[in-house]
Coordinates of C-alpha atoms in Angstrom, one line a residue:
M1 CA 282.6 142.5 172.6
R2 CA 285.1 140.6 170.4
Y3 CA 285.6 143.0 167.5
L4 CA 286.0 146.6 168.3
A5 CA 286.7 148.1 164.8
L6 CA 285.9 147.7 161.1
A7 CA 288.6 148.6 158.5
T8 CA 287.2 148.8 155.0
D9 CA 288.3 149.5 151.5
Y10 CA 286.5 152.1 149.5
D11 CA 286.2 151.4 145.7
G12 CA 284.5 148.1 145.0
T13 CA 283.7 147.6 148.7
L14 CA 281.9 150.6 150.3
A15 CA 281.5 152.4 147.0
T16 CA 280.3 151.5 143.5
D17 CA 281.6 153.6 140.6
G18 CA 283.3 155.9 143.2
E19 CA 280.1 156.8 145.1
M20 CA 279.2 155.8 148.6
S21 CA 275.4 155.7 149.1
A22 CA 273.3 157.2 152.0
T23 CA 272.2 153.6 152.8
M24 CA 275.8 152.6 153.3
A25 CA 276.5 155.7 155.4
A26 CA 273.5 154.8 157.6
A27 CA 274.9 151.3 158.2
I28 CA 278.2 152.8 159.3
K29 CA 276.4 155.1 161.7
R30 CA 274.6 152.1 163.2
L31 CA 278.0 150.4 163.6
R32 CA 279.5 153.4 165.4
K33 CA 276.5 153.5 167.7
S34 CA 277.3 150.0 168.8
G35 CA 280.6 151.3 170.2
R36 CA 282.9 150.2 167.4
R37 CA 285.5 152.3 165.6
T38 CA 285.6 152.7 161.8
I39 CA 288.7 153.1 159.6
L40 CA 288.6 153.7 155.8
V41 CA 291.6 152.3 153.9
T42 CA 291.9 153.3 150.2
G43 CA 294.3 153.8 147.4
R44 CA 292.8 157.1 146.5
R45 CA 294.4 160.5 147.1
L46 CA 292.9 162.5 149.9
D47 CA 291.8 165.5 147.8
D48 CA 290.2 163.1 145.4
L49 CA 288.3 161.2 148.2
L50 CA 287.1 164.4 149.8
A51 CA 285.7 165.6 146.5
I52 CA 283.6 162.5 145.9
C53 CA 282.7 161.2 149.4
P54 CA 280.6 163.4 151.7
Y55 CA 280.8 160.8 154.5
V56 CA 284.5 160.9 155.4
H57 CA 283.5 162.3 158.9
L58 CA 282.0 158.9 159.8
F59 CA 285.5 157.4 160.1
D60 CA 287.9 157.8 163.0
Y61 CA 290.8 157.6 160.6
V62 CA 291.1 157.6 156.8
V63 CA 294.2 155.8 155.3
V64 CA 294.8 157.1 151.8
E65 CA 297.4 156.6 149.0
N66 CA 297.5 152.9 149.7
G67 CA 298.8 153.4 153.3
A68 CA 301.2 156.3 152.8
V69 CA 299.0 159.0 154.2
V70 CA 296.7 159.0 157.3
Y71 CA 294.0 161.6 157.8
A72 CA 292.1 162.3 161.0
P73 CA 288.7 163.8 159.9
H74 CA 287.9 165.2 163.4
T75 CA 291.1 167.2 163.7
R76 CA 291.9 167.4 159.9
R77 CA 295.4 166.4 160.7
T78 CA 297.4 164.6 158.0
T79 CA 300.4 162.3 158.7
L80 CA 302.8 161.2 155.9
L81 CA 304.3 157.8 156.4
G82 CA 306.8 158.1 153.5
D83 CA 308.4 160.5 151.0
R84 CA 307.3 161.3 147.5
P85 CA 309.5 160.1 144.7
P86 CA 312.0 162.7 143.5
P87 CA 310.9 165.1 140.6
A88 CA 313.4 163.5 138.3
F89 CA 311.5 160.2 138.5
T90 CA 308.3 161.8 137.2
E91 CA 310.2 163.7 134.6
R92 CA 311.8 160.5 133.3
L93 CA 308.5 158.8 133.1
A94 CA 307.1 161.6 131.0
Q95 CA 310.2 161.4 128.7
L96 CA 309.4 157.7 128.1
G97 CA 305.8 158.4 127.2
V98 CA 304.0 157.5 130.5
D99 CA 300.9 159.6 130.5
R100 CA 298.1 159.9 133.1
V101 CA 300.5 160.1 135.9
E102 CA 298.9 161.3 139.2
V103 CA 301.2 162.5 142.0
G104 CA 299.9 162.6 145.6
Q105 CA 301.5 163.6 148.8
V106 CA 303.6 160.4 148.7
M107 CA 302.2 158.0 146.1
L108 CA 302.6 158.2 142.4
S109 CA 300.1 156.3 140.2
T110 CA 299.4 155.5 136.6
W111 CA 297.7 152.6 134.7
L112 CA 298.5 149.4 132.9
P113 CA 300.5 148.7 130.8
H114 CA 302.9 151.4 132.0
H115 CA 304.1 149.2 134.9
T116 CA 307.0 147.9 132.8
T117 CA 308.3 151.4 132.1
V118 CA 307.8 152.4 135.7
L119 CA 309.9 149.3 136.8
Q120 CA 312.6 150.2 134.2
V121 CA 312.9 153.8 135.6
I122 CA 313.1 152.5 139.2
Q123 CA 315.9 150.2 138.3
E124 CA 317.6 152.9 136.1
M125 CA 317.6 155.5 138.9
G126 CA 318.3 153.0 141.7
L127 CA 315.3 154.0 143.8
E128 CA 313.8 152.0 146.7
L129 CA 310.2 152.1 145.4
L130 CA 307.5 149.4 145.3
I131 CA 304.9 148.8 142.6
V132 CA 301.4 147.8 143.9
F133 CA 298.6 146.8 141.6
N134 CA 294.9 147.6 142.1
R135 CA 293.1 146.0 139.2
S136 CA 294.3 148.2 136.3
A137 CA 295.8 150.9 138.5
V138 CA 299.6 151.0 139.0
M139 CA 300.7 152.6 142.3
V140 CA 304.3 153.5 143.2
L141 CA 305.1 153.7 146.9
P142 CA 308.2 153.8 149.2
A143 CA 309.4 150.4 150.0
G144 CA 307.6 148.9 153.1
V145 CA 304.6 151.2 152.8
N146 CA 301.2 149.6 152.1
K147 CA 297.7 149.6 153.4
S148 CA 298.8 147.5 156.4
T149 CA 301.3 150.1 157.6
G150 CA 298.7 152.9 157.3
L151 CA 296.1 150.9 159.2
D152 CA 298.7 150.0 161.9
Y153 CA 299.4 153.7 162.5
A154 CA 295.6 154.5 162.8
L155 CA 295.1 151.6 165.2
R156 CA 298.0 152.8 167.4
Q157 CA 296.3 156.2 167.6
L158 CA 293.1 154.5 168.7
G159 CA 294.8 152.2 171.2
L160 CA 293.8 149.1 169.3
S161 CA 295.6 146.2 167.7
F162 CA 294.9 144.1 164.6
H163 CA 293.4 141.5 166.8
E164 CA 290.3 143.6 167.5
V165 CA 289.7 144.4 163.8
V166 CA 287.4 143.0 161.1
G167 CA 288.8 144.0 157.7
V168 CA 286.8 143.9 154.4
G169 CA 288.0 144.4 150.8
D170 CA 287.9 143.3 147.2
A171 CA 291.1 143.9 145.3
E172 CA 294.8 143.0 145.2
N173 CA 296.0 146.0 147.1
D174 CA 293.8 145.0 150.1
H175 CA 295.8 141.9 150.7
S176 CA 298.3 143.4 153.1
F177 CA 295.8 144.9 155.5
L178 CA 293.4 142.0 155.3
Q179 CA 296.1 139.5 156.1
R180 CA 296.9 141.3 159.3
C181 CA 293.3 141.7 160.5
E182 CA 292.0 139.1 163.0
C183 CA 289.0 138.5 160.8
P184 CA 289.5 139.2 157.1
V185 CA 286.4 139.3 155.0
A186 CA 285.9 139.5 151.2
V187 CA 282.9 140.9 149.5
A188 CA 281.3 138.7 146.9
N189 CA 282.8 140.6 144.0
A190 CA 286.4 140.3 145.3
V191 CA 289.2 138.9 143.2
P192 CA 290.1 135.2 143.7
P193 CA 293.2 135.8 145.9
I194 CA 291.3 138.0 148.3
R195 CA 288.5 135.4 148.5
Q196 CA 291.0 132.7 149.3
L197 CA 292.6 134.9 152.0
A198 CA 289.2 135.7 153.7
A199 CA 287.8 133.9 156.7
F200 CA 284.5 134.1 154.9
V201 CA 282.9 135.8 151.8
T202 CA 279.8 137.9 152.0
Q203 CA 276.7 136.8 150.0
G204 CA 276.3 140.3 148.6
E205 CA 278.6 142.3 146.4
A206 CA 280.3 145.6 147.4
E207 CA 277.9 147.8 149.5
R208 CA 275.4 145.0 150.0
G209 CA 278.1 142.7 151.3
V210 CA 279.5 145.3 153.7
I211 CA 276.0 146.1 155.1
E212 CA 275.5 142.4 155.6
L213 CA 278.8 142.2 157.5
I214 CA 277.8 145.3 159.6
E215 CA 274.5 143.8 160.6
D216 CA 276.1 140.6 161.7
L217 CA 278.7 142.5 163.7
I218 CA 276.0 144.5 165.5
A219 CA 273.7 141.5 166.1
N220 CA 276.1 138.9 167.3
D221 CA 279.8 140.0 167.0
L222 CA 280.1 137.6 164.1
S223 CA 279.6 134.6 166.4
G224 CA 277.3 133.0 163.8
M225 CA 279.7 133.3 160.9
Q226 CA 281.9 130.4 162.0
C227 CA 285.0 132.2 160.8
R228 CA 287.7 129.9 159.4
M229 CA 290.7 131.2 161.2
P230 CA 293.0 128.3 162.1
K231 CA 296.0 130.6 161.8
S232 CA 295.0 132.2 165.0
R233 CA 295.5 129.0 167.1
I234 CA 298.6 129.1 169.4
A235 CA 300.7 126.0 169.6
I236 CA 302.0 125.4 173.2
A237 CA 303.1 121.8 173.2
S238 CA 303.6 118.7 171.0
R239 CA 302.3 115.2 171.6
A240 CA 304.3 112.0 171.1
D241 CA 302.8 111.5 167.6
G242 CA 304.0 115.0 166.6
A243 CA 300.6 116.6 166.7
S244 CA 300.5 120.1 168.2
V245 CA 298.5 121.1 171.3
T246 CA 296.9 124.4 170.5
I247 CA 294.8 127.0 172.3
S248 CA 292.4 129.6 171.1
P249 CA 293.7 133.1 171.8
Y250 CA 290.2 134.2 172.7
G251 CA 287.7 132.9 175.3
M252 CA 290.1 130.6 177.2
N253 CA 291.4 130.4 180.8
I254 CA 294.4 128.2 181.7
L255 CA 295.6 126.9 185.0
I256 CA 299.2 125.8 185.4
A257 CA 299.7 123.8 188.6
G258 CA 302.3 121.7 190.3
P259 CA 304.8 121.6 193.2
S260 CA 307.4 124.2 193.8
A261 CA 310.4 124.2 191.4
S262 CA 308.6 121.9 189.0
G263 CA 308.9 124.3 186.0
K264 CA 305.6 126.2 186.2
S265 CA 307.1 129.5 185.5
T266 CA 309.0 128.1 182.5
I267 CA 305.8 126.7 181.0
A268 CA 304.1 130.1 181.6
A269 CA 307.1 131.9 180.0
G270 CA 306.8 129.6 176.9
I271 CA 303.1 130.5 176.5
V272 CA 303.8 134.2 177.0
E273 CA 306.5 134.0 174.3
R274 CA 304.1 132.3 171.9
L275 CA 301.4 134.9 172.5
I276 CA 303.9 137.8 172.0
E277 CA 305.1 136.2 168.7
H278 CA 301.5 136.4 167.5
A279 CA 301.3 140.1 168.6
Y280 CA 299.0 139.5 171.6
Q281 CA 299.5 142.0 174.4
V282 CA 300.3 140.3 177.7
C283 CA 300.1 141.7 181.3
I284 CA 301.9 139.6 183.9
V285 CA 301.3 140.1 187.6
D286 CA 304.5 138.7 189.2
P287 CA 304.5 138.5 193.1
E288 CA 307.9 136.9 193.3
G289 CA 310.0 138.6 190.6
D290 CA 310.2 135.5 188.4
Y291 CA 309.5 137.1 185.1
G292 CA 311.7 140.2 185.2
T293 CA 314.1 139.0 182.5
L294 CA 311.6 138.0 179.7
Q295 CA 312.5 139.7 176.5
E296 CA 310.0 142.1 174.9
V297 CA 308.4 142.6 178.3
I298 CA 308.7 145.7 180.4
T299 CA 308.9 145.2 184.1
L300 CA 307.6 147.8 186.5
G301 CA 308.3 147.6 190.2
S302 CA 310.9 146.2 192.5
A303 CA 311.5 145.6 196.2
R304 CA 312.1 149.4 196.6
H305 CA 309.4 150.6 194.2
P306 CA 305.7 149.5 194.4
V307 CA 303.8 150.0 191.2
S308 CA 301.0 152.4 191.0
L309 CA 297.9 151.5 189.0
N310 CA 298.3 154.6 186.9
E311 CA 301.9 153.6 185.9
A312 CA 300.8 150.2 184.8
L313 CA 297.7 151.3 182.9
S314 CA 299.5 154.1 181.2
L315 CA 302.0 151.7 179.6
L316 CA 299.2 149.2 178.6
E317 CA 297.6 152.0 176.6
D318 CA 300.2 151.2 173.9
P319 CA 299.1 148.0 172.1
K320 CA 302.7 147.0 171.5
V321 CA 303.9 147.1 175.1
N322 CA 303.9 143.9 177.1
L323 CA 304.0 144.5 180.9
N324 CA 305.2 142.6 183.9
I325 CA 304.0 144.1 187.2
N326 CA 306.5 143.1 189.9
L327 CA 304.8 143.1 193.3
L328 CA 307.9 142.7 195.5
G329 CA 307.4 146.2 196.8
I330 CA 303.9 145.4 198.1
A331 CA 303.5 143.4 201.4
L332 CA 302.2 139.9 201.0
A333 CA 299.1 140.7 203.1
D334 CA 298.3 143.8 200.9
R335 CA 298.5 142.0 197.5
P336 CA 294.9 140.8 197.4
A337 CA 293.7 144.3 198.0
Y338 CA 296.1 145.7 195.3
F339 CA 294.9 143.1 192.8
G340 CA 291.3 143.8 193.8
Q341 CA 291.9 147.3 192.4
L342 CA 294.0 146.3 189.5
L343 CA 291.6 143.6 188.0
P344 CA 288.6 146.0 187.5
S345 CA 290.9 148.5 185.9
L346 CA 292.2 145.9 183.5
S347 CA 288.7 144.8 182.8
T348 CA 287.7 148.4 182.0
L349 CA 290.7 148.7 179.6
R350 CA 289.7 145.4 178.0
T351 CA 286.1 146.7 177.5
R352 CA 287.4 149.8 175.7
T353 CA 290.4 148.4 173.7
G354 CA 290.2 144.6 173.9
R355 CA 293.5 144.6 175.7
P356 CA 295.6 143.3 177.4
H357 CA 294.7 140.2 175.4
W358 CA 296.1 137.9 178.1
I359 CA 296.7 138.3 181.9
V360 CA 299.1 136.0 183.6
L361 CA 298.8 135.7 187.4
D362 CA 301.7 134.0 189.0
E363 CA 301.3 132.7 192.6
A364 CA 297.6 133.2 191.9
H365 CA 296.6 132.0 195.4
H366 CA 298.4 135.0 196.8
L367 CA 296.3 137.4 194.7
L368 CA 293.0 135.6 194.9
P369 CA 292.9 133.7 198.2
A370 CA 289.7 131.8 198.7
E371 CA 289.2 133.3 202.2
W372 CA 289.6 136.9 201.2
G373 CA 286.6 138.9 202.4
H374 CA 286.3 141.2 199.4
L375 CA 286.4 138.3 196.9
P376 CA 282.8 138.5 195.7
Q377 CA 283.2 142.2 194.7
A378 CA 286.6 141.7 193.1
L379 CA 285.8 138.6 191.0
P380 CA 284.4 139.2 187.5
Q381 CA 281.5 137.0 186.2
K382 CA 283.8 135.9 183.4
L383 CA 287.6 135.9 183.4
G384 CA 288.6 135.5 179.7
E385 CA 292.2 135.0 178.5
V386 CA 293.8 134.4 181.9
V387 CA 296.7 132.1 182.9
L388 CA 296.7 131.2 186.6
V389 CA 299.9 129.7 188.0
T390 CA 299.8 128.1 191.4
V391 CA 301.1 125.4 193.7
H392 CA 297.8 124.9 195.3
P393 CA 294.7 124.9 193.0
D394 CA 292.5 124.1 196.0
H395 CA 293.6 127.5 197.6
L396 CA 291.9 129.4 194.8
P397 CA 288.2 130.3 194.9
R398 CA 285.9 127.7 193.4
A399 CA 284.3 130.5 191.4
I400 CA 287.6 130.9 189.6
L401 CA 288.3 127.2 189.2
V402 CA 285.0 126.6 187.4
M403 CA 286.0 129.1 184.8
V404 CA 289.2 127.2 183.9
D405 CA 289.1 125.7 180.4
L406 CA 292.6 124.0 180.4
V407 CA 294.6 122.5 183.2
I408 CA 298.4 122.0 182.7
A409 CA 299.8 119.8 185.5
V410 CA 303.6 120.0 186.0
G411 CA 305.8 117.8 188.0
P412 CA 306.3 114.1 188.8
A413 CA 302.7 113.4 189.9
P414 CA 300.4 115.2 187.5
D415 CA 297.6 112.8 188.3
T416 CA 297.6 114.0 191.9
T417 CA 297.5 117.6 190.8
L418 CA 294.6 117.0 188.4
R419 CA 292.6 115.1 191.0
G420 CA 293.2 118.0 193.4
F421 CA 291.9 120.5 190.9
A422 CA 288.9 118.4 190.0
S423 CA 287.9 117.9 193.6
A424 CA 288.2 121.7 194.3
A425 CA 286.3 122.6 191.1
G426 CA 283.6 120.0 191.5
H427 CA 284.5 118.1 188.3
A428 CA 284.6 114.3 187.9
F429 CA 288.1 113.1 186.9
T430 CA 289.7 109.8 186.1
W431 CA 293.3 109.3 185.2
P432 CA 293.5 107.3 182.0
D433 CA 294.5 103.6 182.4
G434 CA 298.0 102.9 181.2
L435 CA 299.0 106.6 180.9
S436 CA 302.5 106.7 182.2
R437 CA 304.6 109.9 182.4
E438 CA 308.1 110.1 181.0
D439 CA 310.7 112.7 181.8
E440 CA 309.8 116.3 181.1
Q441 CA 306.3 115.4 180.0
I442 CA 303.4 117.4 181.4
A443 CA 299.7 116.6 181.6
F444 CA 296.9 118.5 179.8
W445 CA 293.2 118.2 180.6
F446 CA 290.3 120.2 179.2
P447 CA 287.7 119.9 181.9
G448 CA 284.8 120.9 179.7
G449 CA 285.8 118.6 176.8
E450 CA 285.1 115.0 176.1
D451 CA 288.8 114.0 175.8
A452 CA 290.7 112.4 178.6
A453 CA 293.9 113.9 180.1
F454 CA 297.0 113.3 178.0
L455 CA 300.7 113.9 178.1
A456 CA 302.9 116.1 175.9
H457 CA 306.1 118.1 175.8
A458 CA 305.6 121.8 176.4
I459 CA 307.3 124.2 173.9
P460 CA 309.9 126.0 176.1
P461 CA 310.9 129.6 175.6
S462 CA 313.1 129.7 172.5
R463 CA 315.3 132.5 173.6
D464 CA 317.5 133.2 176.6
R465 CA 315.4 134.9 179.3
I466 CA 318.3 136.8 180.7
R467 CA 319.8 139.8 179.0
H468 CA 322.6 141.5 180.8
R469 CA 324.8 144.2 179.2
R470 CA 327.2 145.2 182.0
K471 CA 329.3 147.4 179.7
Y472 CA 326.5 150.0 179.5
A473 CA 325.2 149.2 182.9
E474 CA 328.4 149.8 184.9
G475 CA 331.2 150.7 182.5
N476 CA 332.6 154.0 181.4
M477 CA 330.9 155.3 178.2
R478 CA 333.4 158.2 178.1
Y479 CA 332.4 160.7 175.3
R480 CA 329.0 159.0 174.9
S481 CA 328.0 159.8 178.4
F482 CA 324.7 161.6 179.2
F483 CA 324.9 165.0 180.7
F484 CA 322.0 166.4 182.9
R485 CA 322.3 170.1 182.2
G486 CA 318.7 171.4 182.4
P487 CA 317.5 174.8 181.1
G488 CA 320.2 177.4 180.9
D489 CA 322.9 174.8 181.4
R490 CA 322.5 175.2 185.2
H491 CA 324.0 171.7 185.8
N492 CA 326.8 169.6 184.3
L493 CA 326.1 166.2 185.9
R494 CA 327.7 163.4 183.8
A495 CA 326.2 159.9 183.7
Q496 CA 328.9 157.7 182.3
N497 CA 326.7 154.6 182.3
L498 CA 323.1 153.5 182.9
A499 CA 323.6 152.8 186.6
L500 CA 324.8 156.3 187.2
F501 CA 322.1 157.7 184.9
S502 CA 319.4 155.9 186.9
Q503 CA 321.0 157.2 190.2
I504 CA 321.1 160.8 189.0
A505 CA 317.6 160.6 187.5
E506 CA 316.2 159.5 190.9
G507 CA 317.5 162.7 192.6
I508 CA 317.5 165.4 190.0
D509 CA 315.1 168.2 190.3
E510 CA 311.8 168.0 188.4
E511 CA 312.5 171.0 186.1
T512 CA 315.8 169.4 184.9
W513 CA 314.1 166.0 184.5
L514 CA 311.2 167.4 182.4
Y515 CA 313.6 169.6 180.4
H516 CA 315.4 166.6 178.9
L517 CA 312.2 164.5 178.8
H518 CA 310.2 167.0 176.7
R519 CA 313.2 167.4 174.3
G520 CA 313.4 163.6 173.8
D521 CA 317.0 163.6 175.1
Y522 CA 316.6 160.3 176.9
S523 CA 315.4 158.2 174.0
R524 CA 317.9 159.9 171.7
W525 CA 320.8 158.9 174.1
F526 CA 319.5 155.3 174.4
R527 CA 319.3 155.0 170.6
D528 CA 322.5 156.8 169.5
A529 CA 324.9 156.1 172.4
V530 CA 323.6 153.0 174.1
K531 CA 322.6 151.5 170.8
D532 CA 319.5 150.0 172.2
R533 CA 316.6 150.6 169.8
Y534 CA 314.1 148.8 171.9
L535 CA 314.9 150.8 175.0
A536 CA 314.8 154.0 173.0
D537 CA 311.4 153.2 171.4
Q538 CA 309.9 152.5 174.8
A539 CA 311.4 155.6 176.4
E540 CA 310.1 157.7 173.5
R541 CA 306.6 156.5 174.3
V542 CA 307.0 157.6 177.8
E543 CA 308.3 161.0 176.6
Q544 CA 305.2 161.4 174.5
R545 CA 302.8 160.8 177.4
Q546 CA 302.2 164.4 178.4
A547 CA 299.7 163.5 181.1
L548 CA 302.3 161.6 183.2
L549 CA 303.5 163.2 186.4
P550 CA 307.3 163.8 186.7
T551 CA 307.6 161.0 189.3
E552 CA 305.7 158.6 187.1
S553 CA 307.8 159.3 183.9
R554 CA 311.0 159.1 186.0
N555 CA 310.0 155.7 187.5
L556 CA 308.9 154.3 184.1
I557 CA 312.2 155.1 182.4
R558 CA 314.3 153.9 185.4
N559 CA 312.3 150.6 185.4
L560 CA 312.9 150.2 181.7
I561 CA 316.6 150.4 182.3
D562 CA 316.5 148.1 185.4
T563 CA 314.6 145.5 183.4
R564 CA 316.9 145.5 180.3
Y565 CA 320.2 145.7 182.1
T566 CA 319.7 144.1 185.5
L567 CA 321.4 147.0 187.3
P568 CA 323.2 146.3 190.6
E569 CA 321.6 147.3 193.9

């Protein structure tokens, strides 16, 4: 299933004149029975919405006040994503004759033509507030808060990303969240800017358009809509004439092949970087430790620490975490069996959340050897969004090779590599006459397409793949050191750098470890003393996972540090 959630506006989309019909509610029920999630995104206040809509319980989350407030109907929990303007702001508007001011939990709203007075008061008081228009409504919100931020929060709670979402709306304030959704849809009555943004426009207006969309989602996952979404294509190389070589982020499998030390890992790292730039979650299975220094990727595992499936899967539950699973701690002979357990778990996670969007298998012939006895049980009928990296394509199972949609041949003899792949996969292949490779060019071939193989320059990783900060790893942080004290200050163990922190963390008793973990002390130290916001954010996610065993949380945080700072052995 391609699309796992529908995010929809209320007024002018689900509802007409403020009312949502029983027919519309029945359609949403059918959508939920298909296994999809539903999220309501509106500019209305929560109390106002609850008063007029008896169907709020049909949504997993309700984003109100134009993204500033998120409500969970099943728990009745409300989360504020901003602060309300100060009372002096409202008082000043009243002094200047602005009437019909409505104040929510965060948002303040009024109507045209009072926007000029509102802007005047914002400037006069030096406030960081933003004006958003919704037809004739004027909404005042904290800077950076819109429907997109509210939807993002709801999706994170559901374990989904924008790439699994179809969004539908009609008015100006829907622009932010529709722009982020993988498939933005406009109902027929939408304003022109929303119609231009949309991948397609429904034939029906408002409710009729949404029901039309829901029926297509249930029937064929929008496959018949022919969505116009060129922005989702990922550029991975450039041809001699300047044209980009692009891939679809969905429904494609890639094989990168060539001799040792020919740059296969660099090509794979460049593709990974492009995917992450477009917010696709990547999971790398790394038998040789070649990807441990990629930025924005967390590495689990080392020669001393084999990775458990629970550790890996627990991190992948967060849509914004990209994971590298280092298999150096697992014996070569045991790796196929390990991967035979990992792959079904990843497939199950994909079925539920659509993620990880891409799986990269380095040294793929070690993970999926053609002669492995359990291969028929381990292999899925369809791979989907996988990058296979190998020296020997013919060492991979033919059942895998026939699923490959693009072959990238690296090294001085790409014609030989492509012929070897074609022979192993059962494809006919002819190297184009007169095609001559120049330095640093690589070959591309789409086996199922009509075009012949061609040469291009791959887009390399744009950033340094190595990130060492030895000051924090090995130096003396003095008064900014971390102290393991535990409940009742029973200890006074000083960690003056990250290396010592990691060493003490490995041996400290569970009660002390959990004491600091549950207080959020580790992420606070990383943020305030180490000055590493990324490390702090990732550690905070570990701290919030109450189901993790003490050993698992300890290993996750230690691996975060090892990956970021390349700690000495």
